[in-house]
C-alpha positions as a Python dict, from the first residue, in 0.01 Angstrom:
ca = {
    (1, 'M'): (0, 0, 0),
    (2, 'N'): (-206, 109, -304),
    (3, 'D'): (-74, -115, -587),
    (4, 'I'): (24, 39, -931),
    (5, 'L'): (-235, -167, -1104),
    (6, 'T'): (-523, -43, -898),
    (7, 'V'): (-425, 324, -924),
    (8, 'A'): (-365, 298, -1307),
    (9, 'S'): (-682, 105, -1373),
    (10, 'A'): (-885, 373, -1204),
    (11, 'R'): (-754, 631, -1456),
    (12, 'M'): (-726, 410, -1773),
    (13, 'P'): (-947, 552, -2066),
    (14, 'A'): (-1263, 363, -2084),
    (15, 'E'): (-1205, 309, -2457),
    (16, 'V'): (-931, 57, -2369),
    (17, 'G'): (-1172, -172, -2206),
    (18, 'F'): (-907, -280, -1937),
    (19, 'D'): (-1167, -336, -1664),
    (20, 'R'): (-1307, -651, -1838),
    (21, 'A'): (-939, -762, -1894),
    (22, 'R'): (-819, -730, -1536),
    (23, 'A'): (-980, -1064, -1427),
    (24, 'H'): (-754, -1247, -1655),
    (25, 'A'): (-422, -1071, -1529),
    (26, 'R'): (-461, -1249, -1190),
    (27, 'L'): (-111, -1395, -1223),
    (28, 'F'): (21, -1031, -1216),
    (29, 'R'): (-185, -926, -922),
    (30, 'S'): (-131, -1176, -640),
    (31, 'G'): (163, -1096, -428),
    (32, 'L'): (323, -871, -693),
    (33, 'E'): (223, -510, -594),
    (34, 'G'): (529, -433, -382),
    (35, 'D'): (777, -540, -652),
    (36, 'V'): (627, -349, -954),
    (37, 'T'): (818, -24, -1037),
    (38, 'A'): (645, 38, -1365),
    (39, 'Q'): (386, -103, -1590),
    (40, 'Y'): (256, -64, -1935),
    (41, 'V'): (-93, -146, -2078),
    (42, 'E'): (-32, -198, -2454),
    (43, 'W'): (-339, -122, -2685),
    (44, 'R'): (-356, -175, -3063),
    (45, 'L'): (-443, 153, -3232),
    (46, 'G'): (-596, 39, -3556),
    (47, 'P'): (-969, 61, -3600),
    (48, 'A'): (-1024, -319, -3608),
    (49, 'D'): (-798, -438, -3330),
    (50, 'D'): (-870, -382, -2979),
    (51, 'Q'): (-621, -637, -2811),
    (52, 'V'): (-487, -536, -2468),
    (53, 'D'): (-162, -667, -2341),
    (54, 'F'): (-19, -616, -1998),
    (55, 'L'): (351, -563, -1882),
    (56, 'V'): (512, -503, -1538),
    (57, 'A'): (873, -410, -1460),
    (58, 'L'): (1061, -568, -1181),
    (59, 'D'): (1378, -398, -1075),
    (60, 'R'): (1711, -581, -965),
    (61, 'P'): (1610, -767, -624),
    (62, 'G'): (1751, -628, -300),
    (63, 'P'): (1890, -881, -42),
    (64, 'Q'): (1542, -1012, 46),
    (65, 'G'): (1491, -1102, -315),
    (66, 'T'): (1189, -1024, -535),
    (67, 'R'): (856, -1131, -395),
    (68, 'V'): (707, -1247, -732),
    (69, 'F'): (966, -1507, -749),
    (70, 'R'): (1019, -1578, -379),
    (71, 'D'): (656, -1651, -321),
    (72, 'L'): (577, -1820, -663),
    (73, 'E'): (581, -2167, -530),
    (74, 'E'): (346, -2090, -249),
    (75, 'R'): (113, -1885, -478),
    (76, 'S'): (107, -2141, -739),
    (77, 'R'): (-52, -2402, -508),
    (78, 'S'): (-393, -2236, -597),
    (79, 'W'): (-331, -2242, -967),
    (80, 'T'): (-412, -2512, -1218),
    (81, 'E'): (-145, -2761, -1351),
    (82, 'Q'): (-144, -2561, -1697),
    (83, 'E'): (-72, -2236, -1511),
    (84, 'R'): (207, -2379, -1289),
    (85, 'H'): (374, -2522, -1607),
    (86, 'A'): (344, -2192, -1788),
    (87, 'W'): (547, -2026, -1512),
    (88, 'L'): (805, -2277, -1461),
    (89, 'P'): (1069, -2104, -1689),
    (90, 'V'): (995, -1775, -1505),
    (91, 'A'): (1075, -1940, -1177),
    (92, 'R'): (1405, -2071, -1306),
    (93, 'L'): (1498, -1723, -1444),
    (94, 'G'): (1397, -1573, -1095),
    (95, 'A'): (1621, -1815, -897),
    (96, 'A'): (1907, -1711, -1118),
    (97, 'W'): (1833, -1338, -1035),
    (98, 'S'): (1708, -1359, -676),
    (99, 'G'): (1983, -1163, -500),
    (100, 'P'): (2344, -1045, -492),
    (101, 'E'): (2470, -1412, -481),
    (102, 'A'): (2281, -1512, -795),
    (103, 'P'): (2450, -1527, -1124),
    (104, 'L'): (2231, -1286, -1324),
    (105, 'W'): (2187, -1033, -1044),
    (106, 'P'): (2488, -809, -1125),
    (107, 'R'): (2406, -819, -1501),
    (108, 'V'): (2044, -759, -1507),
    (109, 'P'): (1889, -448, -1370),
    (110, 'T'): (1526, -502, -1483),
    (111, 'V'): (1308, -786, -1588),
    (112, 'W'): (974, -714, -1759),
    (113, 'L'): (683, -971, -1758),
    (114, 'E'): (408, -952, -2036),
    (115, 'L'): (79, -1121, -2084),
    (116, 'D'): (-42, -1112, -2437),
    (117, 'D'): (-411, -1044, -2483),
    (118, 'V'): (-519, -1052, -2121),
    (119, 'R'): (-882, -1105, -2232),
    (120, 'G'): (-762, -1460, -2339),
    (121, 'P'): (-674, -1762, -2106),
    (122, 'A'): (-518, -1664, -1791),
    (123, 'A'): (-294, -1958, -1816),
    (124, 'A'): (-105, -1832, -2118),
    (125, 'P'): (269, -1814, -2045),
    (126, 'P'): (407, -1466, -2016),
    (127, 'C'): (667, -1296, -2235),
    (128, 'V'): (988, -1229, -2036),
    (129, 'S'): (1199, -932, -2126),
    (130, 'V'): (1535, -894, -1965),
    (131, 'C'): (1761, -583, -1972),
    (132, 'L'): (2107, -663, -2097),
    (133, 'V'): (2266, -347, -1999),
    (134, 'S'): (2390, -390, -1639),
    (135, 'G'): (2391, -10, -1550),
    (136, 'Y'): (2059, 69, -1720),
    (137, 'A'): (1859, 107, -1394),
    (138, 'R'): (1634, 369, -1556),
    (139, 'P'): (1546, 423, -1922),
    (140, 'L'): (1670, 782, -1927),
    (141, 'E'): (2001, 708, -1779),
    (142, 'P'): (2322, 667, -2004),
    (143, 'L'): (2378, 315, -2131),
    (144, 'G'): (2735, 309, -2032),
    (145, 'A'): (3020, 144, -2225),
    (146, 'P'): (2919, -171, -2415),
    (147, 'R'): (3029, -516, -2275),
    (148, 'P'): (2958, -737, -2578),
    (149, 'D'): (3106, -1058, -2445),
    (150, 'E'): (2916, -1029, -2112),
    (151, 'E'): (2593, -927, -2289),
    (152, 'I'): (2585, -1209, -2541),
    (153, 'D'): (2686, -1459, -2251),
    (154, 'T'): (2379, -1309, -2063),
    (155, 'V'): (2157, -1367, -2369),
    (156, 'H'): (2269, -1740, -2378),
    (157, 'R'): (2220, -1792, -2007),
    (158, 'V'): (1869, -1645, -2027),
    (159, 'L'): (1758, -1840, -2312),
    (160, 'D'): (1889, -2155, -2154),
    (161, 'L'): (1700, -2089, -1825),
    (162, 'L'): (1370, -2007, -2033),
    (163, 'G'): (1396, -2343, -2237),
    (164, 'V'): (1494, -2200, -2566),
    (165, 'P'): (1704, -2460, -2771),
    (166, 'A'): (2047, -2308, -2873),
    (167, 'S'): (1999, -2387, -3240),
    (168, 'A'): (2266, -2311, -3493),
    (169, 'R'): (2029, -2068, -3667),
    (170, 'L'): (1951, -1871, -3347),
    (171, 'S'): (2313, -1869, -3222),
    (172, 'G'): (2431, -1736, -3565),
    (173, 'A'): (2159, -1467, -3575),
    (174, 'L'): (2250, -1360, -3222),
    (175, 'G'): (2618, -1346, -3318),
    (176, 'R'): (2550, -1133, -3620),
    (177, 'C'): (2320, -896, -3450),
    (178, 'F'): (2603, -810, -3183),
    (179, 'A'): (2897, -831, -3425),
    (180, 'A'): (2728, -583, -3694),
    (181, 'L'): (2634, -312, -3442),
    (182, 'P'): (2749, 18, -3547),
    (183, 'R'): (2942, 294, -3357),
    (184, 'G'): (2671, 424, -3125),
    (185, 'G'): (2452, 117, -3157),
    (186, 'R'): (2347, -103, -2855),
    (187, 'L'): (2121, -398, -2785),
    (188, 'I'): (1922, -321, -2471),
    (189, 'H'): (1658, -588, -2414),
    (190, 'L'): (1616, -959, -2492),
    (191, 'S'): (1267, -1075, -2514),
    (192, 'V'): (1134, -1444, -2520),
    (193, 'M'): (768, -1503, -2615),
    (194, 'L'): (703, -1805, -2404),
    (195, 'G'): (342, -1867, -2523),
    (196, 'R'): (456, -1906, -2878),
    (197, 'D'): (569, -2234, -3053),
    (198, 'P'): (848, -2223, -3125),
    (199, 'K'): (932, -1957, -2860),
    (200, 'A'): (996, -1639, -3038),
    (201, 'V'): (1313, -1439, -2962),
    (202, 'K'): (1330, -1053, -2992),
    (203, 'L'): (1598, -791, -2947),
    (204, 'Y'): (1535, -434, -2863),
    (205, 'G'): (1819, -190, -2933),
    (206, 'K'): (1916, 148, -3083),
    (207, 'V'): (2128, 246, -3373),
    (208, 'P'): (2200, 582, -3544),
    (209, 'R'): (1928, 662, -3810),
    (210, 'A'): (2168, 640, -4104),
    (211, 'A'): (2282, 313, -3975),
    (212, 'L'): (1964, 119, -3957),
    (213, 'S'): (1941, 4, -4325),
    (214, 'P'): (2299, -113, -4341),
    (215, 'Y'): (2261, -296, -4006),
    (216, 'L'): (1967, -472, -4116),
    (217, 'K'): (2127, -570, -4449),
    (218, 'A'): (2447, -693, -4251),
    (219, 'I'): (2262, -914, -4021),
    (220, 'G'): (2056, -1068, -4313),
    (221, 'W'): (1718, -921, -4261),
    (222, 'S'): (1496, -1029, -4540),
    (223, 'G'): (1255, -744, -4563),
    (224, 'E'): (1227, -476, -4845),
    (225, 'L'): (1449, -204, -4720),
    (226, 'A'): (1338, 40, -4974),
    (227, 'A'): (967, -2, -4835),
    (228, 'L'): (1095, 11, -4464),
    (229, 'E'): (1277, 337, -4550),
    (230, 'R'): (971, 496, -4716),
    (231, 'A'): (763, 393, -4413),
    (232, 'Q'): (1035, 563, -4178),
    (233, 'R'): (1019, 884, -4386),
    (234, 'A'): (649, 903, -4367),
    (235, 'L'): (569, 766, -4024),
    (236, 'Y'): (887, 768, -3812),
    (237, 'P'): (1060, 1094, -3938),
    (238, 'E'): (1371, 1248, -3787),
    (239, 'A'): (1180, 1558, -3687),
    (240, 'Y'): (989, 1342, -3425),
    (241, 'T'): (1271, 1108, -3323),
    (242, 'G'): (1610, 1278, -3362),
    (243, 'D'): (1908, 1068, -3474),
    (244, 'D'): (1846, 765, -3259),
    (245, 'V'): (1620, 484, -3395),
    (246, 'Y'): (1493, 241, -3126),
    (247, 'F'): (1409, -86, -3299),
    (248, 'D'): (1251, -421, -3210),
    (249, 'L'): (1368, -719, -3421),
    (250, 'N'): (1199, -1058, -3422),
    (251, 'L'): (1456, -1333, -3489),
    (252, 'A'): (1182, -1578, -3560),
    (253, 'N'): (1103, -1423, -3895),
    (254, 'Y'): (1396, -1176, -3974),
    (255, 'D'): (1538, -1403, -4250),
    (256, 'A'): (1200, -1521, -4383),
    (257, 'P'): (1120, -1381, -4712),
    (258, 'G'): (786, -1203, -4726),
    (259, 'R'): (728, -1241, -4339),
    (260, 'A'): (1008, -1021, -4187),
    (261, 'S'): (886, -763, -3930),
    (262, 'L'): (1047, -473, -3744),
    (263, 'G'): (914, -251, -3463),
    (264, 'L'): (1022, 113, -3450),
    (265, 'A'): (958, 270, -3108),
    (266, 'F'): (887, 630, -3018),
    (267, 'S'): (1064, 606, -2679),
    (268, 'Q'): (1079, 814, -2363),
    (269, 'Q'): (1444, 888, -2451),
    (270, 'Q'): (1328, 1076, -2769),
    (271, 'V'): (1069, 1279, -2551),
    (272, 'A'): (1358, 1368, -2312),
    (273, 'R'): (1633, 1444, -2567),
    (274, 'G'): (1473, 1454, -2908),
    (275, 'P'): (1351, 1739, -3119),
    (276, 'C'): (979, 1662, -3038),
    (277, 'Q'): (930, 1664, -2660),
    (278, 'D'): (562, 1654, -2631),
    (279, 'P'): (474, 1381, -2394),
    (280, 'R'): (127, 1342, -2541),
    (281, 'R'): (275, 1251, -2885),
    (282, 'R'): (9, 1457, -3070),
    (283, 'A'): (204, 1535, -3385),
    (284, 'I'): (283, 1159, -3415),
    (285, 'L'): (-67, 1053, -3339),
    (286, 'D'): (-208, 1291, -3604),
    (287, 'R'): (30, 1141, -3855),
    (288, 'L'): (-87, 791, -3768),
    (289, 'V'): (-455, 890, -3800),
    (290, 'E'): (-385, 1044, -4142),
    (291, 'A'): (-229, 719, -4244),
    (292, 'G'): (-520, 509, -4135),
    (293, 'L'): (-328, 328, -3870),
    (294, 'C'): (-491, 482, -3562),
    (295, 'H'): (-856, 549, -3497),
    (296, 'P'): (-935, 914, -3404),
    (297, 'A'): (-1104, 819, -3085),
    (298, 'K'): (-814, 611, -2980),
    (299, 'A'): (-562, 889, -3077),
    (300, 'A'): (-769, 1127, -2841),
    (301, 'A'): (-781, 883, -2557),
    (302, 'V'): (-424, 796, -2543),
    (303, 'A'): (-316, 1164, -2599),
    (304, 'G'): (-490, 1245, -2278),
    (305, 'W'): (-319, 973, -2081),
    (306, 'P'): (20, 1142, -1989),
    (307, 'G'): (28, 1328, -1662),
    (308, 'E'): (102, 1344, -1300),
    (309, 'S'): (-107, 1287, -982),
    (310, 'R'): (-70, 1261, -608),
    (311, 'E'): (-196, 934, -468),
    (312, 'Q'): (-243, 848, -86),
    (313, 'V'): (-53, 529, 9),
    (314, 'A'): (-174, 337, 289),
    (315, 'G'): (59, 371, 603),
    (316, 'E'): (237, 676, 454),
    (317, 'A'): (202, 1040, 570),
    (318, 'W'): (227, 1208, 244),
    (319, 'P'): (63, 1133, -95),
    (320, 'R'): (313, 990, -360),
    (321, 'R'): (374, 1107, -708),
    (322, 'F'): (219, 891, -978),
    (323, 'L'): (340, 939, -1325),
    (324, 'R'): (151, 842, -1633),
    (325, 'F'): (363, 836, -1969),
    (326, 'L'): (300, 738, -2332),
    (327, 'D'): (504, 524, -2579),
    (328, 'I'): (415, 434, -2924),
    (329, 'K'): (552, 166, -3154),
    (330, 'L'): (520, 134, -3540),
    (331, 'V'): (541, -215, -3648),
    (332, 'W'): (636, -281, -4009),
    (333, 'D'): (536, -624, -4124),
    (334, 'E'): (645, -725, -4471),
    (335, 'D'): (333, -925, -4537),
    (336, 'Q'): (80, -696, -4395),
    (337, 'G'): (235, -348, -4396),
    (338, 'P'): (247, -109, -4098),
    (339, 'S'): (43, -111, -3793),
    (340, 'A'): (64, 96, -3468),
    (341, 'K'): (50, 29, -3090),
    (342, 'A'): (16, 249, -2773),
    (343, 'Y'): (186, 194, -2441),
    (344, 'L'): (9, 346, -2152),
    (345, 'G'): (285, 352, -1890),
    (346, 'T'): (275, 429, -1514),
    (347, 'S'): (529, 443, -1230),
    (348, 'W'): (587, 547, -875),
    (349, 'P'): (913, 776, -882),
    (350, 'S'): (1138, 759, -585),
    (351, 'G'): (1116, 1035, -338),
    (352, 'L'): (813, 1265, -253),
    (353, 'F'): (898, 1535, -501),
}
């Protein structure tokens, strides 16, 4: 069958330069194609940064398991010792999520794997992102009722499998992040950056707009809230997002004065249900260009990405729908100020129509 990477790469804007990066994404190509349900190519939008990251989504395995984990040992025989070592934590997580009898299977609907800067060494360990909301099979579906005890237990299980020590500092930060959530708030994904030393841990969630600053203050975020609020008004306004704020919190630096960071995501949920439902994100990109955070050529390239096509799949009678969608993230860094990234997404929707 046509794999999602091959089809997406054929349509990737030339400006992204993904063709030269594909050779270094070998770990995500061998034996993976049948399991991938969505992927993103992450591209920095600033004029002086062309880093390309690559992410794939794997849905909850069926009775036969997920091939990327099931075949990992066999495929790794051709890898270097460094590559095998990099993937050991991922293999442990896969074993705990491999099918209906595995402990994480009922709790985790989706796992994302990411390679940072795929133009770099192919052996670099991936980032692993685990969805904490058991019924969150698709991003546009309702989150369902919170299960805080189960979700924080899932966080600790995943961290243990990925080899992240349960330090008092990290445990305290996680406890505060869950306990301080306001009404309508939710923590959705846990991410572990395995390639960093120490391994960085991030939480992705949502809160009502008015609750963001009080929430950050309650968990001990050390950034300057007034500066973040100004950036929000200028670059992440309610007119583009609605009331929900989707944030990405780095627990490695959240309490470090002068170094705290925070990501603010322009999500697909906001396209579907917010006040600005343009899938090409032109108004957002225009504002980022005006602020000097996005090169005009990059804005034009990513705005032309969203769309739909029909792709013939080997062995199937009818072409499949192939969707292309765009997310954007504004990153506020206390030390360096704001920056922006684009996420060029692709998926095979289920069904012919």
